[in-house]
Amino acid sequence: MFDRVNSGSDDITALFPEDWKNLLRDEFSRSYFIELQEFLDQEMKNHQIFPPKEKIFNAFKFTPYAKVKALLLGQDPYHDDGQAHGLCFSVMPGVKLPPSLRNMFKELDADLGIPCSDNGCLEHWAKQGVMLLNTALTVRAHEAASHHGHGWEKFTDAVIRAVNDRPEPVVFVLWGGHAQKKAELIDASRHVVISGAHPSPLSAYRGFFGSRPFSKINQSLVQFGYSPIDWRIPDSQPQLSLF
């Protein structure tokens, strides 16, 4: 997956976009990241890992650093077959909507009157500048949170700091206690932080439903002088029943 940092190579990984690589290059040489690489090498030899390695950095590929308008923070990738593809909360067309994403679409309809698409692929959001970042970028198949505590969190904290350091303002969206802990990395005097309940079935009725996060994000973007996000998800073919 990765070029070996301690081999003397300056190229960390061919999978990582150049703009983000230049910003985060120092992280790749730190001991925690070298240990993370070694851990992932062993995991990939002995287990099935999600997302596929060519999609691990999709959040960076779809949303270049200079185009980040908003950062939506998830926790770890979906761990069942065919779900994770490197964007938090998102699944590829043809995959049944996970419960949190289904609740997000319910709130999107209530908030902006945008009906649910036939799929849960959020690439359209990412390409408009919504960075869909998980705090851990990989997971062992069918074992939730199995790659937590192995270095990804340190790396994605560095990503959040890099976005925070942008001279242009950004909207940070922190749903649930796990994400809200990252507020300490964000300068709320320059950026907008939208915090709220997580859309999971365990907490959606405790404050996520009715919070209108999508209109709030767009209101902040317009105040910054940015174009608002078109939250509609393009339909795929053929039409599918997801509920």
Coordinates of C-alpha atoms in Angstrom, one line a residue:
M1 CA 0.0 0.0 0.0
F2 CA 2.6 2.5 1.1
D3 CA 6.2 3.2 0.1
R4 CA 8.4 2.6 3.0
V5 CA 9.2 5.8 4.8
N6 CA 12.3 4.4 6.4
S7 CA 13.7 3.2 3.0
G8 CA 14.9 6.6 2.1
S9 CA 12.2 7.3 -0.4
D10 CA 10.7 10.8 -0.5
D11 CA 7.5 9.6 -2.2
I12 CA 5.2 8.4 0.6
T13 CA 2.4 6.9 -1.5
A14 CA 1.3 7.1 -5.1
L15 CA -2.3 6.9 -3.8
F16 CA -2.1 10.2 -1.9
P17 CA -2.9 13.4 -3.9
E18 CA 0.0 15.8 -4.3
D19 CA -1.6 18.9 -2.7
W20 CA -2.4 17.0 0.5
K21 CA 0.9 15.2 0.4
N22 CA 2.8 18.5 0.4
L23 CA 0.9 19.7 3.4
L24 CA 1.2 16.5 5.4
R25 CA 4.6 15.3 4.4
D26 CA 6.0 15.6 7.9
E27 CA 3.4 13.2 9.2
F28 CA 4.5 10.4 7.0
S29 CA 8.0 10.3 8.6
R30 CA 6.8 10.3 12.2
S31 CA 7.1 7.1 14.2
Y32 CA 3.4 6.6 14.7
F33 CA 2.8 6.6 10.9
I34 CA 5.6 4.2 10.3
E35 CA 4.1 1.9 12.9
L36 CA 0.7 2.5 11.2
Q37 CA 2.1 1.4 7.9
E38 CA 3.5 -1.8 9.4
F39 CA 0.2 -2.5 11.1
L40 CA -1.7 -2.1 7.9
D41 CA 0.8 -4.3 6.0
Q42 CA 0.1 -7.1 8.4
E43 CA -3.7 -6.5 8.4
M44 CA -3.8 -6.7 4.6
K45 CA -1.8 -9.9 4.5
N46 CA -4.0 -11.6 7.1
H47 CA -7.4 -10.1 6.9
Q48 CA -9.9 -8.3 4.5
I49 CA -9.7 -4.6 5.0
F50 CA -12.2 -1.9 4.0
P51 CA -12.2 0.3 2.0
P52 CA -10.2 -1.2 -0.8
K53 CA -6.7 0.3 -0.7
E54 CA -7.2 2.3 -3.8
K55 CA -10.1 4.1 -2.1
I56 CA -8.6 4.7 1.3
F57 CA -7.7 8.3 0.5
N58 CA -10.8 9.2 -1.5
A59 CA -11.8 12.0 0.9
F60 CA -8.5 13.7 -0.2
K61 CA -8.9 12.9 -3.9
F62 CA -12.4 14.2 -4.2
T63 CA -11.9 17.3 -2.2
P64 CA -8.6 19.1 -2.9
Y65 CA -7.2 21.2 0.0
A66 CA -7.7 24.5 -1.7
K67 CA -11.4 23.7 -2.4
V68 CA -12.5 22.6 1.1
K69 CA -15.6 24.6 2.1
A70 CA -16.8 22.3 4.8
L71 CA -15.4 19.3 6.7
L72 CA -17.9 16.6 7.9
L73 CA -16.2 14.3 10.4
G74 CA -17.2 10.6 10.7
Q75 CA -15.7 7.9 12.9
D76 CA -14.5 4.8 11.0
P77 CA -15.4 3.2 7.7
Y78 CA -18.4 0.9 7.3
H79 CA -17.2 -2.6 8.0
D80 CA -19.6 -4.8 5.9
D81 CA -19.1 -5.9 2.3
G82 CA -19.2 -3.4 -0.4
Q83 CA -20.0 -0.4 1.8
A84 CA -16.9 1.7 2.5
H85 CA -15.3 3.7 -0.3
G86 CA -13.3 6.3 1.5
L87 CA -16.0 9.0 2.2
C88 CA -17.6 9.1 5.6
F89 CA -21.3 8.1 5.8
S90 CA -21.2 7.4 2.0
V91 CA -21.9 4.1 0.2
M92 CA -21.6 3.2 -3.4
P93 CA -24.7 3.0 -5.7
G94 CA -26.6 -0.3 -5.3
V95 CA -25.7 -0.6 -1.6
K96 CA -28.5 -0.4 0.9
L97 CA -28.5 2.8 3.0
P98 CA -27.0 2.3 6.4
P99 CA -29.2 3.6 9.2
S100 CA -27.2 6.8 9.9
L101 CA -27.2 7.8 6.2
R102 CA -30.9 7.0 6.0
N103 CA -31.5 9.4 8.9
M104 CA -29.3 12.1 7.2
F105 CA -31.5 11.9 4.1
K106 CA -34.6 12.1 6.2
E107 CA -33.3 15.3 7.8
L108 CA -32.2 16.6 4.4
D109 CA -35.8 16.2 3.2
A110 CA -37.2 17.9 6.3
D111 CA -34.6 20.7 6.2
L112 CA -34.5 21.6 2.5
G113 CA -37.3 19.5 0.9
I114 CA -34.8 17.4 -1.0
P115 CA -36.2 13.8 -1.4
C116 CA -34.0 10.8 -1.0
S117 CA -32.1 9.6 -4.0
D118 CA -32.0 6.0 -5.1
N119 CA -28.5 5.7 -3.7
G120 CA -26.2 6.8 -0.9
C121 CA -23.1 7.9 -2.8
L122 CA -22.0 11.3 -1.5
E123 CA -19.3 11.9 -4.1
H124 CA -21.4 14.8 -5.4
W125 CA -21.0 16.6 -2.0
A126 CA -17.3 15.9 -1.9
K127 CA -16.7 17.3 -5.3
Q128 CA -18.3 20.6 -4.3
G129 CA -16.0 21.0 -1.3
V130 CA -17.5 19.0 1.5
M131 CA -14.6 16.9 2.8
L132 CA -16.1 13.6 4.1
L133 CA -13.4 12.6 6.6
N134 CA -13.4 9.6 9.0
T135 CA -11.1 9.8 12.0
A136 CA -9.9 6.3 11.1
L137 CA -9.4 5.5 7.4
T138 CA -9.5 1.7 7.5
V139 CA -11.3 -1.1 9.3
R140 CA -11.0 -4.9 9.4
A141 CA -14.0 -6.5 7.7
H142 CA -17.0 -7.1 10.0
E143 CA -15.1 -5.8 13.1
A144 CA -16.2 -2.2 13.9
A145 CA -13.6 0.2 15.2
S146 CA -10.9 -2.5 14.8
H147 CA -8.3 0.0 13.5
H148 CA -8.8 2.6 16.1
G149 CA -5.8 3.4 18.3
H150 CA -3.2 2.4 15.7
G151 CA -2.3 5.9 14.4
W152 CA -5.0 7.0 12.1
E153 CA -6.4 9.4 14.7
K154 CA -3.1 11.2 15.0
F155 CA -3.0 11.5 11.2
T156 CA -6.5 12.8 10.8
D157 CA -6.0 15.2 13.7
A158 CA -3.1 16.6 11.6
V159 CA -5.6 16.8 8.6
I160 CA -8.1 18.8 10.8
R161 CA -5.3 21.1 11.9
A162 CA -4.2 21.7 8.3
V163 CA -7.8 22.6 7.3
N164 CA -8.0 24.8 10.4
D165 CA -4.8 26.6 9.2
R166 CA -6.3 27.6 5.9
P167 CA -6.6 31.4 5.6
E168 CA -10.1 31.0 4.1
P169 CA -12.9 30.0 6.6
V170 CA -14.4 26.6 6.7
V171 CA -17.5 25.0 8.2
F172 CA -16.7 22.1 10.5
V173 CA -19.6 19.7 11.2
L174 CA -19.2 17.6 14.3
W175 CA -22.0 15.1 15.0
G176 CA -21.8 13.1 18.2
G177 CA -19.4 13.1 21.1
H178 CA -16.6 11.4 19.2
A179 CA -16.5 14.2 16.6
Q180 CA -17.1 17.0 19.1
K181 CA -13.9 16.2 20.9
K182 CA -12.1 17.5 17.8
A183 CA -13.4 21.0 18.5
E184 CA -10.3 21.8 20.4
L185 CA -8.3 21.6 17.1
I186 CA -10.5 24.3 15.5
D187 CA -10.2 28.0 15.8
A188 CA -13.9 28.9 16.2
S189 CA -13.1 32.6 15.9
R190 CA -12.3 32.2 12.2
H191 CA -14.3 29.1 11.3
V192 CA -17.9 28.0 11.9
V193 CA -18.4 24.9 14.0
I194 CA -21.8 23.1 13.7
S195 CA -22.1 20.6 16.5
G196 CA -25.1 18.3 17.2
A197 CA -26.4 14.8 17.8
H198 CA -25.2 12.0 15.7
P199 CA -27.6 10.7 13.0
S200 CA -27.4 7.1 14.2
P201 CA -30.6 5.5 15.4
L202 CA -29.4 5.7 19.0
S203 CA -29.2 9.5 19.0
A204 CA -31.0 10.9 16.0
Y205 CA -34.2 11.5 18.0
R206 CA -32.1 13.2 20.7
G207 CA -31.4 16.3 18.6
F208 CA -30.3 15.4 15.1
F209 CA -33.8 15.4 13.7
G210 CA -34.9 19.0 13.5
S211 CA -31.4 20.5 13.7
R212 CA -31.4 21.6 10.1
P213 CA -27.6 21.2 9.6
F214 CA -27.7 21.3 5.8
S215 CA -29.3 24.7 5.6
K216 CA -27.1 26.0 8.4
I217 CA -24.0 24.9 6.4
N218 CA -25.2 26.7 3.3
Q219 CA -26.1 29.8 5.3
S220 CA -22.5 30.0 6.6
L221 CA -21.0 29.3 3.2
V222 CA -23.0 32.2 1.7
Q223 CA -21.9 34.5 4.5
F224 CA -18.3 33.5 3.7
G225 CA -18.9 34.4 0.0
Y226 CA -18.9 30.8 -1.2
S227 CA -21.5 29.2 -3.4
P228 CA -23.9 26.9 -1.4
I229 CA -23.8 23.1 -1.6
D230 CA -26.2 21.4 -3.9
W231 CA -27.2 18.6 -1.6
R232 CA -29.2 16.6 -4.1
I233 CA -27.7 13.2 -4.9
P234 CA -27.9 12.3 -8.5
D235 CA -30.0 9.1 -9.1
S236 CA -28.2 6.0 -10.5
Q237 CA -29.7 3.4 -12.8
P238 CA -31.6 1.2 -12.5
Q239 CA -33.9 2.5 -9.8
L240 CA -33.6 0.6 -6.6
S241 CA -35.7 0.3 -3.5
L242 CA -33.5 1.2 -0.5
F243 CA -36.0 1.1 2.4

